[in-house]
Amino acid sequence: MNESRRLFLVADIGGTHARFALARYAGGELAVDAPSVWLTALHEGLDVALEAFLAQMGKPRLDAVAVCAAGPVEGAGGEAMIDMTNCPWDVSVAALSRATGVAHPLLMNDFAALALAVPHLRETELRRIGGDKPDPSAPIAILGAGTGLGVASLVPSGDGRYIALPGEGGHVDLAPTDAREIAVVYQLMQEFGRVSVERVLSGPGLVALYMAIGALDGAPGKARPTGVDVSNWARIGSSKAAKEAVSLFCGWLGATAGNLALTLGAKGGVYIGGGIVPGWIAEDERNPAAPLFDAKLFRHRFEAKGRFKTWLAPIPVNVITREDPALLGLAWAAVEAQKV
């Protein structure tokens, strides 16, 4: 690819919102516009929404299109698609090509896109939670809690670049480590049967934790709250159950991140994305008198792996504080595709 100016369309499709943006690449520099956020329920399909967005932008000529969505990519090439649980849109390469006129749009899992952003994040877009310097020759782990729990990894390709590997690690079994956690998991089993890490490490999971604690302590809530409710109650100290739910969340997230680091050999570092923890940290910085994210507990549980504590101790963990980092990853994926 020559260094002339290139224009890309990038989009992150969620169950409720879709984020569209234009990205510009020239002279080795990449800039991603602030995204336009659209409600998916107000538009018939992805192609309709994209056509409307591009019309607003003056119908620019695009050099590439890169889109991500929650869920695994099924099929390959022109047959690739993502079947989203909470959105009826046709999220497919064929739909993207129809709407944009680009012959070979890129489609990937949302956490693969987030992973591709990691090597390009600035220090000001990260919040360090312990550890030392990363090993640039080792894999990198990425996970994040939001509507669900996303997991991906980056593997060095040997030429200074990385290959993104999406996965469904949010659905591995949840592992309790003390009597209280065992009791909470057993309570959750009464409702869900099998309990995965996503059952607790997500917005709905935070609510499930709160309800389980209430049931265990004989103080069930009168109505099922939202995850935001539980977070707010924990921050202001108005609910013991909410406070414990947040504490369990921070501890289990640390334990899960440590398990992932062990599984992948992720001495290249662990990165936390998603909506929940970055949101808590942003609010903690505005309100330091009532912090919500327990970084000390997270790090303790991250390293609490018996004989491998000293192996995990140097691994740095960073929370991604940049807004819409997946769009940055998509834009760099478009840059790399243009080089082929």
Tab-separated table of N, CA and C in Angstrom, residues 126-220:
chain	number	residue	atom	x	y	z
A	126	LEU	N	-4.327	3.849	29.411
A	126	LEU	CA	-4.253	2.629	30.205
A	126	LEU	C	-4.119	2.981	31.682
A	127	ARG	N	-4.626	2.100	32.534
A	127	ARG	CA	-4.457	2.230	33.981
A	127	ARG	C	-3.812	0.946	34.490
A	128	ARG	N	-2.557	1.042	34.982
A	128	ARG	CA	-1.790	-0.127	35.399
A	128	ARG	C	-2.280	-0.657	36.742
A	129	ILE	N	-2.392	-1.988	36.825
A	129	ILE	CA	-2.718	-2.658	38.086
A	129	ILE	C	-1.617	-3.681	38.369
A	130	GLY	N	-0.495	-3.211	38.837
A	130	GLY	CA	0.594	-4.079	39.265
A	130	GLY	C	1.379	-4.699	38.137
A	131	GLY	N	2.376	-5.499	38.530
A	131	GLY	CA	3.232	-6.163	37.571
A	131	GLY	C	4.413	-5.301	37.170
A	132	ASP	N	5.188	-5.785	36.209
A	132	ASP	CA	6.397	-5.111	35.766
A	132	ASP	C	6.317	-4.896	34.254
A	133	LYS	N	7.431	-4.987	33.578
A	133	LYS	CA	7.451	-4.764	32.139
A	133	LYS	C	6.977	-6.013	31.395
A	134	PRO	N	6.228	-5.836	30.304
A	134	PRO	CA	5.769	-6.997	29.526
A	134	PRO	C	6.912	-7.591	28.715
A	135	ASP	N	6.778	-8.858	28.396
A	135	ASP	CA	7.710	-9.545	27.504
A	135	ASP	C	7.164	-9.408	26.082
A	136	PRO	N	7.835	-8.643	25.205
A	136	PRO	CA	7.286	-8.413	23.861
A	136	PRO	C	7.255	-9.651	22.975
A	137	SER	N	7.920	-10.718	23.395
A	137	SER	CA	7.923	-11.943	22.591
A	137	SER	C	6.850	-12.931	23.036
A	138	ALA	N	6.055	-12.549	24.060
A	138	ALA	CA	5.075	-13.473	24.640
A	138	ALA	C	3.645	-13.089	24.267
A	139	PRO	N	2.703	-14.028	24.375
A	139	PRO	CA	1.298	-13.715	24.097
A	139	PRO	C	0.729	-12.673	25.065
A	140	ILE	N	-0.350	-12.052	24.634
A	140	ILE	CA	-1.084	-11.044	25.408
A	140	ILE	C	-2.512	-11.551	25.591
A	141	ALA	N	-3.066	-11.378	26.786
A	141	ALA	CA	-4.443	-11.791	27.071
A	141	ALA	C	-5.327	-10.567	27.198
A	142	ILE	N	-6.555	-10.671	26.688
A	142	ILE	CA	-7.533	-9.582	26.762
A	142	ILE	C	-8.844	-10.168	27.252
A	143	LEU	N	-9.454	-9.522	28.231
A	143	LEU	CA	-10.795	-9.909	28.658
A	143	LEU	C	-11.536	-8.674	29.147
A	144	GLY	N	-12.845	-8.751	29.163
A	144	GLY	CA	-13.614	-7.598	29.598
A	144	GLY	C	-15.064	-7.947	29.832
A	145	ALA	N	-15.611	-7.369	30.887
A	145	ALA	CA	-16.997	-7.620	31.271
A	145	ALA	C	-17.887	-6.472	30.837
A	146	GLY	N	-19.001	-6.812	30.245
A	146	GLY	CA	-20.027	-5.853	29.860
A	146	GLY	C	-21.352	-6.577	29.891
A	147	THR	N	-22.042	-6.637	28.772
A	147	THR	CA	-23.252	-7.444	28.676
A	147	THR	C	-22.924	-8.920	28.896
A	148	GLY	N	-21.737	-9.329	28.447
A	148	GLY	CA	-21.201	-10.657	28.697
A	148	GLY	C	-19.743	-10.514	29.094
A	149	LEU	N	-18.988	-11.611	29.009
A	149	LEU	CA	-17.550	-11.565	29.272
A	149	LEU	C	-16.820	-11.969	28.010
A	150	GLY	N	-16.119	-11.019	27.415
A	150	GLY	CA	-15.359	-11.283	26.196
A	150	GLY	C	-13.929	-11.667	26.512
A	151	VAL	N	-13.367	-12.539	25.684
A	151	VAL	CA	-11.995	-13.013	25.868
A	151	VAL	C	-11.333	-13.135	24.495
A	152	ALA	N	-10.078	-12.710	24.414
A	152	ALA	CA	-9.297	-12.884	23.188
A	152	ALA	C	-7.822	-12.886	23.570
A	153	SER	N	-6.977	-13.123	22.596
A	153	SER	CA	-5.542	-13.087	22.850
A	153	SER	C	-4.817	-12.588	21.608
A	154	LEU	N	-3.581	-12.147	21.822
A	154	LEU	CA	-2.683	-11.759	20.746
A	154	LEU	C	-1.448	-12.642	20.820
A	155	VAL	N	-1.063	-13.186	19.677
A	155	VAL	CA	0.127	-14.031	19.612
A	155	VAL	C	1.132	-13.364	18.684
A	156	PRO	N	2.376	-13.162	19.134
A	156	PRO	CA	3.379	-12.543	18.255
A	156	PRO	C	3.599	-13.373	16.998
A	157	SER	N	3.670	-12.698	15.840
A	157	SER	CA	3.841	-13.410	14.575
A	157	SER	C	5.312	-13.587	14.207
A	158	GLY	N	6.205	-12.961	14.966
A	158	GLY	CA	7.632	-13.097	14.694
A	158	GLY	C	8.211	-11.998	13.843
A	159	ASP	N	7.347	-11.130	13.280
A	159	ASP	CA	7.836	-10.027	12.449
A	159	ASP	C	7.466	-8.670	13.048
A	160	GLY	N	7.247	-8.652	14.363
A	160	GLY	CA	6.891	-7.406	15.035
A	160	GLY	C	5.411	-7.142	15.075
A	161	ARG	N	4.618	-8.026	14.477
A	161	ARG	CA	3.171	-7.866	14.487
A	161	ARG	C	2.539	-8.970	15.334
A	162	TYR	N	1.205	-8.887	15.483
A	162	TYR	CA	0.476	-9.856	16.299
A	162	TYR	C	-0.681	-10.449	15.502
A	163	ILE	N	-1.021	-11.678	15.838
A	163	ILE	CA	-2.215	-12.333	15.301
A	163	ILE	C	-3.256	-12.366	16.411
A	164	ALA	N	-4.466	-11.869	16.126
A	164	ALA	CA	-5.546	-11.867	17.116
A	164	ALA	C	-6.286	-13.197	17.071
A	165	LEU	N	-6.482	-13.787	18.249
A	165	LEU	CA	-7.207	-15.054	18.358
A	165	LEU	C	-8.439	-14.844	19.242
A	166	PRO	N	-9.624	-14.755	18.652
A	166	PRO	CA	-10.836	-14.646	19.473
A	166	PRO	C	-11.171	-15.987	20.095
A	167	GLY	N	-11.923	-15.969	21.164
A	167	GLY	CA	-12.355	-17.204	21.806
A	167	GLY	C	-13.650	-16.985	22.555
A	168	GLU	N	-14.132	-18.003	23.190
A	168	GLU	CA	-15.351	-17.930	23.986
A	168	GLU	C	-15.051	-18.297	25.439
A	169	GLY	N	-13.938	-17.728	25.944
A	169	GLY	CA	-13.496	-18.036	27.298
A	169	GLY	C	-14.416	-17.554	28.391
A	170	GLY	N	-15.394	-16.712	28.056
A	170	GLY	CA	-16.364	-16.289	29.051
A	170	GLY	C	-17.270	-17.412	29.517
A	171	HIS	N	-17.250	-18.535	28.790
A	171	HIS	CA	-18.164	-19.630	29.115
A	171	HIS	C	-17.476	-20.795	29.803
A	172	VAL	N	-16.231	-20.571	30.287
A	172	VAL	CA	-15.583	-21.622	31.076
A	172	VAL	C	-16.226	-21.669	32.460
A	173	ASP	N	-15.968	-22.745	33.191
A	173	ASP	CA	-16.581	-22.924	34.513
A	173	ASP	C	-16.042	-21.930	35.527
A	174	LEU	N	-16.924	-21.430	36.376
A	174	LEU	CA	-16.536	-20.551	37.474
A	174	LEU	C	-15.966	-21.391	38.616
A	175	ALA	N	-14.821	-20.969	39.171
A	175	ALA	CA	-14.150	-21.754	40.210
A	175	ALA	C	-14.175	-21.019	41.549
A	176	PRO	N	-15.000	-21.459	42.492
A	176	PRO	CA	-14.963	-20.867	43.839
A	176	PRO	C	-13.734	-21.347	44.592
A	177	THR	N	-13.241	-20.520	45.534
A	177	THR	CA	-12.002	-20.869	46.237
A	177	THR	C	-12.131	-20.828	47.754
A	178	ASP	N	-13.299	-20.457	48.290
A	178	ASP	CA	-13.489	-20.509	49.746
A	178	ASP	C	-14.953	-20.847	50.033
A	179	ALA	N	-15.284	-20.989	51.312
A	179	ALA	CA	-16.619	-21.452	51.689
A	179	ALA	C	-17.716	-20.493	51.234
A	180	ARG	N	-17.472	-19.193	51.354
A	180	ARG	CA	-18.495	-18.225	50.953
A	180	ARG	C	-18.733	-18.287	49.443
A	181	GLU	N	-17.663	-18.360	48.672
A	181	GLU	CA	-17.821	-18.438	47.223
A	181	GLU	C	-18.527	-19.735	46.824
A	182	ILE	N	-18.218	-20.821	47.508
A	182	ILE	CA	-18.910	-22.091	47.228
A	182	ILE	C	-20.410	-21.942	47.487
A	183	ALA	N	-20.764	-21.267	48.581
A	183	ALA	CA	-22.178	-21.071	48.906
A	183	ALA	C	-22.862	-20.213	47.852
A	184	VAL	N	-22.176	-19.173	47.395
A	184	VAL	CA	-22.752	-18.293	46.364
A	184	VAL	C	-22.946	-19.066	45.063
A	185	VAL	N	-21.941	-19.832	44.667
A	185	VAL	CA	-22.055	-20.609	43.425
A	185	VAL	C	-23.187	-21.633	43.533
A	186	TYR	N	-23.302	-22.285	44.689
A	186	TYR	CA	-24.386	-23.255	44.867
A	186	TYR	C	-25.746	-22.571	44.748
A	187	GLN	N	-25.860	-21.357	45.289
A	187	GLN	CA	-27.107	-20.601	45.173
A	187	GLN	C	-27.391	-20.267	43.710
A	188	LEU	N	-26.359	-19.871	42.976
A	188	LEU	CA	-26.521	-19.565	41.553
A	188	LEU	C	-26.923	-20.811	40.760
A	189	MET	N	-26.433	-21.967	41.179
A	189	MET	CA	-26.783	-23.214	40.495
A	189	MET	C	-28.276	-23.506	40.586
A	190	GLN	N	-28.920	-23.037	41.650
A	190	GLN	CA	-30.357	-23.268	41.776
A	190	GLN	C	-31.135	-22.551	40.665
A	191	GLU	N	-30.560	-21.446	40.186
A	191	GLU	CA	-31.233	-20.675	39.134
A	191	GLU	C	-30.754	-21.059	37.737
A	192	PHE	N	-29.441	-21.288	37.591
A	192	PHE	CA	-28.871	-21.435	36.258
A	192	PHE	C	-28.405	-22.853	35.920
A	193	GLY	N	-28.317	-23.728	36.899
A	193	GLY	CA	-27.693	-25.023	36.638
A	193	GLY	C	-26.184	-24.837	36.610
A	194	ARG	N	-25.593	-25.018	35.456
A	194	ARG	CA	-24.151	-24.776	35.315
A	194	ARG	C	-23.867	-23.277	35.471
A	195	VAL	N	-22.767	-22.941	36.158
A	195	VAL	CA	-22.388	-21.538	36.369
A	195	VAL	C	-21.056	-21.264	35.676
A	196	SER	N	-21.092	-20.456	34.649
A	196	SER	CA	-19.876	-20.037	33.946
A	196	SER	C	-19.361	-18.735	34.549
A	197	VAL	N	-18.154	-18.341	34.159
A	197	VAL	CA	-17.625	-17.072	34.670
A	197	VAL	C	-18.483	-15.893	34.198
A	198	GLU	N	-19.054	-15.996	32.995
A	198	GLU	CA	-19.896	-14.913	32.492
A	198	GLU	C	-21.158	-14.726	33.340
A	199	ARG	N	-21.591	-15.788	34.025
A	199	ARG	CA	-22.783	-15.689	34.874
A	199	ARG	C	-22.593	-14.692	36.013
A	200	VAL	N	-21.329	-14.415	36.388
A	200	VAL	CA	-21.075	-13.426	37.436
A	200	VAL	C	-20.288	-12.226	36.916
A	201	LEU	N	-19.433	-12.426	35.919
A	201	LEU	CA	-18.582	-11.343	35.423
A	201	LEU	C	-19.210	-10.678	34.205
A	202	SER	N	-20.295	-9.971	34.457
A	202	SER	CA	-21.047	-9.253	33.428
A	202	SER	C	-22.039	-8.347	34.147
A	203	GLY	N	-22.719	-7.484	33.388
A	203	GLY	CA	-23.755	-6.659	34.014
A	203	GLY	C	-24.856	-7.506	34.625
A	204	PRO	N	-25.448	-8.433	33.858
A	204	PRO	CA	-26.438	-9.336	34.454
A	204	PRO	C	-25.844	-10.184	35.572
A	205	GLY	N	-24.547	-10.519	35.467
A	205	GLY	CA	-23.896	-11.322	36.492
A	205	GLY	C	-23.783	-10.593	37.815
A	206	LEU	N	-23.537	-9.287	37.761
A	206	LEU	CA	-23.472	-8.498	38.998
A	206	LEU	C	-24.823	-8.527	39.707
A	207	VAL	N	-25.891	-8.455	38.929
A	207	VAL	CA	-27.237	-8.552	39.501
A	207	VAL	C	-27.466	-9.943	40.088
A	208	ALA	N	-27.032	-10.980	39.355
A	208	ALA	CA	-27.197	-12.355	39.849
A	208	ALA	C	-26.452	-12.559	41.163
A	209	LEU	N	-25.266	-11.972	41.277
A	209	LEU	CA	-24.510	-12.057	42.525
A	209	LEU	C	-25.275	-11.390	43.665
A	210	TYR	N	-25.796	-10.216	43.402
A	210	TYR	CA	-26.551	-9.471	44.413
A	210	TYR	C	-27.763	-10.285	44.895
A	211	MET	N	-28.494	-10.866	43.964
A	211	MET	CA	-29.682	-11.640	44.322
A	211	MET	C	-29.299	-12.908	45.085
A	212	ALA	N	-28.211	-13.555	44.676
A	212	ALA	CA	-27.775	-14.777	45.350
A	212	ALA	C	-27.361	-14.484	46.788
A	213	ILE	N	-26.653	-13.379	46.989
A	213	ILE	CA	-26.226	-12.998	48.339
A	213	ILE	C	-27.434	-12.701	49.214
A	214	GLY	N	-28.400	-11.997	48.654
A	214	GLY	CA	-29.619	-11.701	49.402
A	214	GLY	C	-30.353	-12.961	49.803
A	215	ALA	N	-30.428	-13.930	48.881
A	215	ALA	CA	-31.109	-15.189	49.183
A	215	ALA	C	-30.361	-15.971	50.264
A	216	LEU	N	-29.027	-15.976	50.187
A	216	LEU	CA	-28.228	-16.685	51.190
A	216	LEU	C	-28.395	-16.082	52.580
A	217	ASP	N	-28.474	-14.749	52.627
A	217	ASP	CA	-28.524	-14.051	53.917
A	217	ASP	C	-29.943	-13.821	54.409
A	218	GLY	N	-30.930	-14.381	53.694
A	218	GLY	CA	-32.314	-14.231	54.117
A	218	GLY	C	-32.865	-12.847	53.931
A	219	ALA	N	-32.286	-12.095	52.986
A	219	ALA	CA	-32.755	-10.729	52.732
A	219	ALA	C	-32.891	-10.499	51.234
A	220	PRO	N	-33.742	-11.273	50.554
A	220	PRO	CA	-33.891	-11.109	49.103
A	220	PRO	C	-34.474	-9.748	48.760
